[in-house]
Amino acid sequence: MAGTRVIAALTVFSTVLLLLCVAVISADQGQSCAGAPQDNGAEGPVAASVAGLSESQLRLARDGVAVGKQHGEPSWVIIAELAAQATESTLRNLANPAVPASLGYANDGLGYDHDSVGPHQMRASVWGGAGMASLMNPLYQIKWFYQQADKVADRNRQSSAGLAQAVERSAPDVYSGQLDLARRLYAQFADINVATMTSAPGQLLTGCGSDGSGAPVSGNGGTFGAATIAAAQRWIGTPYVWGGGDTSGPGPSGGGFDCSGLTLYAVFQASGGRIRLPHYTQSQQDAPQGRAVPFSQRQPGDLIFFTSVGERDSHHVAIYLGRDADGHDLVLHAPTTGKNVRVASLAAVAGTDRLDVRRYSSTPAPPIEPSQQEGKQL
């Protein structure tokens, strides 16, 4: 919920297409929400009768209906909440690299709208007093919407789209484009029996996988990964300088970074000075503090190394940021001479290169021998 979105009205149509066309995928190796029998309780699997939505999207919709019914809200208000979620985040609990602490919580992807996080895109600068654990908890944001809706003075004279606008305060009439989807989602979960809701107030409802979105992330993908991104992103816009960058920043010689200078700086800062990577991509890739991670298990804050076809040594390195609203992988890197430190599409950077992922920690790992099998080619 990040103020007036200038381009929101222009993207409603594409957002609808995204919601209707995205493939149904499994959230994790735990209990599935998609394709399961209908469950009328708040716990248990979610049926995927609304074609094209993922498990996590269906879960957020289910929770929106369940919490609304628990609050005693009429159907048109619950539809407003669903339309707001669909418009703000495409029914996803989004972290945001501009709010590094949000990366320490399980999420459904990354958003880049100012400092907005979560399914209702609440701005950390406005609502951050509740704490990041609350802002990244989907139930907290859903409850926030209903609490704000109850405060709208003339809410009973509002339409569902008008009420969503009154709460979110975004671009005019932007929510009407999601009303059809919201009504279908409401119909999908309208029979939920809130009497079966056993979760304590403020906790995530159960039923979809082993880890609910919004739960704290342990390991390097959480605190360490977030710190790596936070250290590097402050230098976005800094010029590329060959050989530039060390543990203290871009340095006086040229005032810029090359790709490995940026990553050695970010990892040094994230580790509190415990990890000093060498200033060469293959040496960083082989460093004992790095652990080889399958490409399919990449997490924000991991380093991705790029190796040309037929070559043994990597020639480039970038920091993995996660996925954008369209599901595209993004990286933060220092590209080449004449270009500044920036966020870019991983596919555009990679070309035909082999990709190898490293995750760093303060605990040394066994020496790594790069292999073709380890890497990933886009």
Short mmCIF file of C-alpha atoms in Angstrom, two decimals:
data_model
loop_
_atom_site.label_atom_id
_atom_site.label_comp_id
_atom_site.label_asym_id
_atom_site.label_seq_id
_atom_site.Cartn_x
_atom_site.Cartn_y
_atom_site.Cartn_z
CA MET A 1 0.00 0.00 0.00
CA ALA A 2 2.52 2.55 -1.21
CA GLY A 3 0.72 5.79 -1.85
CA THR A 4 -0.59 6.66 -5.29
CA ARG A 5 0.62 4.22 -7.88
CA VAL A 6 1.07 6.19 -11.05
CA ILE A 7 1.25 3.16 -13.29
CA ALA A 8 -1.25 0.97 -11.45
CA ALA A 9 -4.13 1.66 -13.82
CA LEU A 10 -1.95 0.68 -16.77
CA THR A 11 -0.99 -2.66 -15.24
CA VAL A 12 -4.38 -3.95 -14.11
CA PHE A 13 -4.92 -5.90 -17.32
CA SER A 14 -1.50 -7.56 -17.16
CA THR A 15 -2.04 -8.37 -13.49
CA VAL A 16 -5.29 -10.13 -14.33
CA LEU A 17 -3.51 -12.16 -16.99
CA LEU A 18 -0.80 -13.09 -14.51
CA LEU A 19 -3.33 -14.35 -12.02
CA LEU A 20 -5.30 -16.32 -14.60
CA CYS A 21 -2.33 -17.79 -16.45
CA VAL A 22 0.27 -18.63 -13.81
CA ALA A 23 0.91 -22.37 -13.61
CA VAL A 24 -0.22 -24.34 -10.55
CA ILE A 25 2.90 -25.25 -8.61
CA SER A 26 3.72 -26.97 -5.33
CA ALA A 27 4.70 -24.67 -2.49
CA ASP A 28 7.09 -27.21 -0.95
CA GLN A 29 7.48 -30.88 -0.21
CA GLY A 30 4.85 -30.83 2.51
CA GLN A 31 1.08 -31.09 2.32
CA SER A 32 -0.30 -29.89 -0.98
CA CYS A 33 -2.98 -27.23 -1.32
CA ALA A 34 -3.64 -27.69 -5.00
CA GLY A 35 -5.77 -30.43 -6.41
CA ALA A 36 -6.83 -31.65 -2.98
CA PRO A 37 -10.39 -32.39 -1.84
CA GLN A 38 -12.44 -29.47 -0.56
CA ASP A 39 -11.99 -28.85 3.15
CA ASN A 40 -14.59 -26.67 4.81
CA GLY A 41 -12.46 -25.97 7.87
CA ALA A 42 -9.80 -23.32 8.15
CA GLU A 43 -7.17 -26.02 8.51
CA GLY A 44 -6.29 -28.64 5.93
CA PRO A 45 -5.64 -28.54 2.19
CA VAL A 46 -7.11 -26.00 -0.19
CA ALA A 47 -8.91 -27.10 -3.34
CA ALA A 48 -7.61 -25.60 -6.57
CA SER A 49 -10.90 -25.12 -8.38
CA VAL A 50 -9.92 -21.57 -9.39
CA ALA A 51 -7.77 -22.49 -12.35
CA GLY A 52 -4.29 -21.06 -12.69
CA LEU A 53 -3.57 -20.07 -9.08
CA SER A 54 -0.70 -21.56 -7.10
CA GLU A 55 -1.03 -23.16 -3.69
CA SER A 56 0.30 -20.10 -1.89
CA GLN A 57 -2.11 -17.80 -3.75
CA LEU A 58 -5.04 -20.03 -2.88
CA ARG A 59 -3.95 -20.18 0.73
CA LEU A 60 -3.87 -16.40 1.03
CA ALA A 61 -7.33 -16.21 -0.54
CA ARG A 62 -8.59 -18.90 1.81
CA ASP A 63 -7.17 -17.03 4.80
CA GLY A 64 -8.72 -13.78 3.57
CA VAL A 65 -12.14 -15.42 3.57
CA ALA A 66 -11.60 -17.25 6.87
CA VAL A 67 -10.43 -14.16 8.76
CA GLY A 68 -13.23 -12.07 7.26
CA LYS A 69 -15.85 -14.59 8.37
CA GLN A 70 -14.23 -14.77 11.80
CA HIS A 71 -14.60 -10.98 12.01
CA GLY A 72 -18.26 -11.29 11.01
CA GLU A 73 -17.74 -9.34 7.79
CA PRO A 74 -20.38 -9.47 5.03
CA SER A 75 -19.46 -11.08 1.73
CA TRP A 76 -18.95 -7.79 -0.14
CA VAL A 77 -16.31 -6.68 2.40
CA ILE A 78 -14.48 -10.01 2.11
CA ILE A 79 -14.57 -9.62 -1.67
CA ALA A 80 -13.02 -6.17 -1.21
CA GLU A 81 -10.17 -7.72 0.79
CA LEU A 82 -9.58 -10.36 -1.87
CA ALA A 83 -9.62 -7.77 -4.65
CA ALA A 84 -7.12 -5.68 -2.69
CA GLN A 85 -4.75 -8.61 -2.22
CA ALA A 86 -5.03 -9.55 -5.89
CA THR A 87 -4.27 -5.99 -7.01
CA GLU A 88 -1.55 -5.12 -4.50
CA SER A 89 0.51 -8.32 -4.61
CA THR A 90 -1.20 -10.81 -6.96
CA LEU A 91 -2.10 -12.77 -3.80
CA ARG A 92 1.50 -13.18 -2.66
CA ASN A 93 3.34 -12.41 0.54
CA LEU A 94 6.13 -10.24 -0.89
CA ALA A 95 9.41 -9.33 0.73
CA ASN A 96 11.28 -6.26 -0.54
CA PRO A 97 15.06 -5.76 -0.92
CA ALA A 98 14.48 -2.12 0.07
CA VAL A 99 13.42 -3.51 3.47
CA PRO A 100 16.25 -5.98 4.16
CA ALA A 101 14.67 -7.32 7.35
CA SER A 102 11.74 -8.62 5.28
CA LEU A 103 14.09 -11.03 3.49
CA GLY A 104 14.52 -12.90 6.77
CA TYR A 105 10.99 -14.28 6.49
CA ALA A 106 9.59 -16.94 4.20
CA ASN A 107 7.89 -15.22 1.29
CA ASP A 108 6.32 -15.80 -2.11
CA GLY A 109 8.70 -13.52 -4.01
CA LEU A 110 10.06 -9.98 -4.07
CA GLY A 111 8.29 -6.68 -4.64
CA TYR A 112 9.95 -3.35 -5.39
CA ASP A 113 7.25 -0.78 -4.65
CA HIS A 114 8.94 1.74 -2.37
CA ASP A 115 9.22 0.05 1.08
CA SER A 116 6.03 -2.00 0.77
CA VAL A 117 5.87 -5.60 1.98
CA GLY A 118 3.32 -8.39 2.35
CA PRO A 119 0.07 -9.29 0.57
CA HIS A 120 -1.45 -5.83 1.17
CA GLN A 121 1.85 -4.03 0.49
CA MET A 122 1.93 -2.19 3.80
CA ARG A 123 4.73 0.39 3.88
CA ALA A 124 7.39 -0.27 6.49
CA SER A 125 7.94 3.46 6.95
CA VAL A 126 4.28 3.93 7.90
CA TRP A 127 3.30 0.69 9.64
CA GLY A 128 6.71 -0.58 10.75
CA GLY A 129 6.01 0.08 14.42
CA ALA A 130 4.29 -3.30 14.52
CA GLY A 131 7.62 -5.01 13.79
CA MET A 132 8.74 -6.92 10.73
CA ALA A 133 7.52 -10.24 12.14
CA SER A 134 4.00 -8.79 12.06
CA LEU A 135 4.30 -7.09 8.66
CA MET A 136 5.52 -10.32 7.06
CA ASN A 137 2.74 -12.34 8.68
CA PRO A 138 -0.08 -12.61 6.11
CA LEU A 139 -2.74 -12.97 8.80
CA TYR A 140 -1.62 -9.72 10.40
CA GLN A 141 -2.02 -7.88 7.10
CA ILE A 142 -5.40 -9.48 6.38
CA LYS A 143 -6.64 -8.51 9.83
CA TRP A 144 -5.24 -5.01 9.28
CA PHE A 145 -7.37 -4.65 6.16
CA TYR A 146 -10.58 -5.57 7.99
CA GLN A 147 -9.71 -3.31 10.92
CA GLN A 148 -9.13 -0.40 8.54
CA ALA A 149 -12.33 -1.23 6.64
CA ASP A 150 -14.31 -1.03 9.86
CA LYS A 151 -13.04 2.54 10.32
CA VAL A 152 -14.28 3.81 6.93
CA ALA A 153 -17.06 6.21 7.90
CA ASP A 154 -19.40 5.58 4.96
CA ARG A 155 -18.34 2.03 4.24
CA ASN A 156 -21.89 0.72 3.86
CA ARG A 157 -22.35 3.08 0.91
CA GLN A 158 -19.15 1.85 -0.74
CA SER A 159 -18.81 -0.80 -3.42
CA SER A 160 -16.28 -3.59 -2.87
CA ALA A 161 -13.80 -1.80 -5.13
CA GLY A 162 -14.51 1.53 -3.44
CA LEU A 163 -13.91 0.06 0.01
CA ALA A 164 -10.61 -1.45 -1.14
CA GLN A 165 -9.60 1.98 -2.42
CA ALA A 166 -10.64 3.65 0.85
CA VAL A 167 -8.40 1.28 2.80
CA GLU A 168 -5.42 1.02 0.47
CA ARG A 169 -5.52 4.59 -0.88
CA SER A 170 -4.04 3.63 -4.21
CA ALA A 171 -4.85 4.73 -7.76
CA PRO A 172 -8.58 5.38 -8.37
CA ASP A 173 -10.68 2.43 -9.57
CA VAL A 174 -7.64 0.14 -9.73
CA TYR A 175 -9.37 -2.61 -7.72
CA SER A 176 -12.41 -3.09 -9.94
CA GLY A 177 -10.33 -5.10 -12.41
CA GLN A 178 -9.95 -7.89 -9.85
CA LEU A 179 -13.56 -8.13 -8.67
CA ASP A 180 -14.45 -11.10 -10.87
CA LEU A 181 -11.51 -13.09 -9.54
CA ALA A 182 -12.31 -11.99 -5.97
CA ARG A 183 -15.92 -13.17 -6.31
CA ARG A 184 -14.81 -16.55 -7.63
CA LEU A 185 -12.34 -16.94 -4.78
CA TYR A 186 -14.99 -16.02 -2.26
CA ALA A 187 -17.34 -18.61 -3.73
CA GLN A 188 -14.54 -21.17 -3.52
CA PHE A 189 -14.08 -20.74 0.24
CA ALA A 190 -17.46 -19.38 1.36
CA ASP A 191 -18.30 -22.62 3.17
CA ILE A 192 -15.31 -22.45 5.54
CA ASN A 193 -16.42 -23.29 9.07
CA VAL A 194 -14.66 -20.76 11.29
CA ALA A 195 -15.57 -22.82 14.36
CA THR A 196 -12.79 -25.22 13.34
CA MET A 197 -10.15 -22.47 13.41
CA THR A 198 -7.81 -23.50 16.22
CA SER A 199 -4.81 -21.26 15.52
CA ALA A 200 -3.97 -18.75 18.22
CA PRO A 201 -4.66 -15.09 17.34
CA GLY A 202 -2.00 -13.68 15.05
CA GLN A 203 -0.55 -17.04 14.08
CA LEU A 204 -0.59 -18.55 10.63
CA LEU A 205 -3.36 -20.98 9.77
CA THR A 206 -2.13 -24.47 9.00
CA GLY A 207 -2.68 -26.80 6.09
CA CYS A 208 -0.34 -25.92 3.24
CA GLY A 209 3.16 -27.32 3.52
CA SER A 210 5.58 -27.51 6.40
CA ASP A 211 6.44 -23.80 6.62
CA GLY A 212 3.88 -21.04 6.37
CA SER A 213 4.78 -17.95 4.39
CA GLY A 214 5.85 -15.28 6.85
CA ALA A 215 7.72 -17.64 9.17
CA PRO A 216 11.27 -16.58 10.09
CA VAL A 217 13.91 -18.04 7.77
CA SER A 218 16.89 -19.72 9.39
CA GLY A 219 20.36 -20.01 7.88
CA ASN A 220 22.12 -17.91 5.28
CA GLY A 221 18.98 -17.35 3.21
CA GLY A 222 17.62 -15.31 6.09
CA THR A 223 19.82 -13.07 8.22
CA PHE A 224 23.07 -13.54 6.28
CA GLY A 225 21.46 -13.35 2.85
CA ALA A 226 19.48 -10.25 3.79
CA ALA A 227 22.61 -8.60 5.18
CA THR A 228 24.54 -9.37 1.99
CA ILE A 229 21.86 -7.73 -0.14
CA ALA A 230 21.57 -4.75 2.20
CA ALA A 231 25.33 -4.12 2.07
CA ALA A 232 25.44 -4.21 -1.74
CA GLN A 233 22.26 -2.35 -2.58
CA ARG A 234 23.45 0.89 -0.99
CA TRP A 235 25.92 1.14 -3.87
CA ILE A 236 23.37 0.87 -6.68
CA GLY A 237 24.31 3.54 -9.24
CA THR A 238 28.02 3.41 -8.40
CA PRO A 239 30.22 3.19 -11.53
CA TYR A 240 31.90 -0.02 -12.61
CA VAL A 241 35.67 0.24 -12.18
CA TRP A 242 37.91 -2.69 -13.08
CA GLY A 243 39.68 -3.87 -9.93
CA GLY A 244 37.56 -1.52 -7.82
CA GLY A 245 36.20 -2.25 -4.40
CA ASP A 246 37.50 -3.79 -1.19
CA THR A 247 36.16 -4.63 2.26
CA SER A 248 35.62 -0.97 3.10
CA GLY A 249 33.73 0.04 -0.06
CA PRO A 250 34.50 1.36 -3.54
CA GLY A 251 37.78 2.85 -2.37
CA PRO A 252 39.58 6.05 -3.39
CA SER A 253 41.06 4.66 -6.62
CA GLY A 254 38.37 5.32 -9.20
CA GLY A 255 35.50 5.26 -6.73
CA GLY A 256 33.74 2.20 -8.07
CA PHE A 257 33.36 -1.58 -8.01
CA ASP A 258 33.96 -4.44 -10.34
CA CYS A 259 31.81 -7.54 -9.95
CA SER A 260 33.97 -9.40 -7.45
CA GLY A 261 34.85 -6.21 -5.60
CA LEU A 262 31.16 -5.66 -4.90
CA THR A 263 30.57 -9.23 -3.71
CA LEU A 264 33.66 -9.39 -1.50
CA TYR A 265 32.54 -6.12 0.12
CA ALA A 266 28.96 -7.34 0.65
CA VAL A 267 29.97 -10.71 2.13
CA PHE A 268 32.58 -9.07 4.38
CA GLN A 269 29.97 -6.64 5.71
CA ALA A 270 27.31 -9.36 6.13
CA SER A 271 29.71 -11.55 8.09
CA GLY A 272 30.78 -8.76 10.42
CA GLY A 273 34.29 -8.89 9.00
CA ARG A 274 34.74 -12.64 9.46
CA ILE A 275 34.83 -13.55 5.75
CA ARG A 276 37.41 -11.96 3.45
CA LEU A 277 36.92 -13.25 -0.07
CA PRO A 278 39.68 -12.83 -2.66
CA HIS A 279 39.26 -10.31 -5.46
CA TYR A 280 38.76 -12.79 -8.31
CA THR A 281 35.56 -14.60 -9.28
CA GLN A 282 36.89 -18.17 -9.46
CA SER A 283 38.80 -17.72 -6.20
CA GLN A 284 35.59 -16.54 -4.53
CA GLN A 285 33.76 -19.53 -6.01
CA ASP A 286 36.43 -21.88 -4.58
CA ALA A 287 36.68 -20.16 -1.19
CA PRO A 288 36.27 -22.64 1.72
CA GLN A 289 33.60 -20.49 3.35
CA GLY A 290 31.34 -21.08 0.36
CA ARG A 291 28.96 -24.01 0.08
CA ALA A 292 27.80 -25.23 -3.32
CA VAL A 293 24.00 -25.01 -3.59
CA PRO A 294 21.88 -26.54 -6.36
CA PHE A 295 20.46 -23.85 -8.61
CA SER A 296 16.95 -25.00 -7.73
CA GLN A 297 17.62 -24.17 -4.07
CA ARG A 298 18.96 -20.64 -4.61
CA GLN A 299 17.97 -18.04 -2.02
CA PRO A 300 18.26 -14.23 -1.85
CA GLY A 301 21.78 -13.32 -0.82
CA ASP A 302 23.49 -16.27 -2.52
CA LEU A 303 26.25 -15.50 -5.02
CA ILE A 304 25.84 -16.72 -8.59
CA PHE A 305 28.97 -17.33 -10.68
CA PHE A 306 28.92 -17.23 -14.49
CA THR A 307 31.20 -19.45 -16.60
CA SER A 308 31.37 -19.31 -20.38
CA VAL A 309 30.82 -22.49 -22.40
CA GLY A 310 34.08 -24.45 -22.67
CA GLU A 311 35.82 -22.44 -19.95
CA ARG A 312 36.84 -23.68 -16.51
CA ASP A 313 37.01 -20.42 -14.56
CA SER A 314 34.04 -18.16 -13.94
CA HIS A 315 34.23 -14.66 -15.41
CA HIS A 316 31.44 -12.88 -13.52
CA VAL A 317 29.62 -12.95 -10.18
CA ALA A 318 26.35 -11.41 -8.97
CA ILE A 319 24.16 -11.43 -5.87
CA TYR A 320 20.86 -13.25 -6.23
CA LEU A 321 17.85 -11.12 -5.21
CA GLY A 322 14.93 -13.48 -5.81
CA ARG A 323 12.06 -13.14 -8.29
CA ASP A 324 10.10 -10.13 -9.45
CA ALA A 325 6.32 -9.86 -9.75
CA ASP A 326 6.43 -11.73 -13.07
CA GLY A 327 8.49 -14.61 -11.69
CA HIS A 328 11.77 -13.55 -13.31
CA ASP A 329 15.01 -14.13 -11.38
CA LEU A 330 16.88 -10.92 -10.53
CA VAL A 331 20.47 -10.23 -9.55
CA LEU A 332 22.39 -7.25 -8.19
CA HIS A 333 25.79 -6.82 -9.82
CA ALA A 334 28.50 -4.55 -11.19
CA PRO A 335 28.18 -5.32 -14.94
CA THR A 336 31.06 -3.93 -16.99
CA THR A 337 32.90 -0.74 -17.96
CA GLY A 338 30.53 2.12 -18.70
CA LYS A 339 27.69 0.70 -16.60
CA ASN A 340 26.78 1.26 -12.96
CA VAL A 341 25.95 -1.20 -10.17
CA ARG A 342 22.38 -2.24 -10.87
CA VAL A 343 19.57 -4.78 -10.57
CA ALA A 344 19.13 -6.90 -13.70
CA SER A 345 17.37 -9.96 -15.01
CA LEU A 346 19.41 -13.09 -14.37
CA ALA A 347 18.51 -14.46 -17.81
CA ALA A 348 19.79 -11.30 -19.51
CA VAL A 349 23.09 -11.45 -17.62
CA ALA A 350 23.60 -15.20 -18.02
CA GLY A 351 23.11 -15.71 -21.74
CA THR A 352 24.50 -19.19 -22.42
CA ASP A 353 26.79 -19.24 -19.35
CA ARG A 354 26.79 -22.02 -16.80
CA LEU A 355 25.57 -20.80 -13.40
CA ASP A 356 26.98 -21.98 -10.09
CA VAL A 357 25.55 -20.94 -6.73
CA ARG A 358 27.52 -20.41 -3.53
CA ARG A 359 26.17 -19.74 -0.05
CA TYR A 360 28.60 -18.34 2.49
CA SER A 361 28.78 -18.71 6.23
CA SER A 362 31.37 -18.30 8.95
CA THR A 363 31.79 -22.08 9.16
CA PRO A 364 34.35 -23.36 6.65
CA ALA A 365 33.08 -25.89 4.13
CA PRO A 366 35.12 -28.60 2.35
CA PRO A 367 37.01 -27.41 -0.74
CA ILE A 368 34.78 -27.32 -3.81
CA GLU A 369 35.70 -28.71 -7.21
CA PRO A 370 33.49 -27.00 -9.81
CA SER A 371 31.69 -29.41 -12.10
CA GLN A 372 29.40 -29.26 -15.09
CA GLN A 373 26.78 -31.22 -13.17
CA GLU A 374 26.69 -28.67 -10.37
CA GLY A 375 25.88 -25.70 -12.57
CA LYS A 376 22.72 -24.52 -14.31
CA GLN A 377 22.32 -23.15 -17.81
CA LEU A 378 19.32 -20.96 -18.60
#
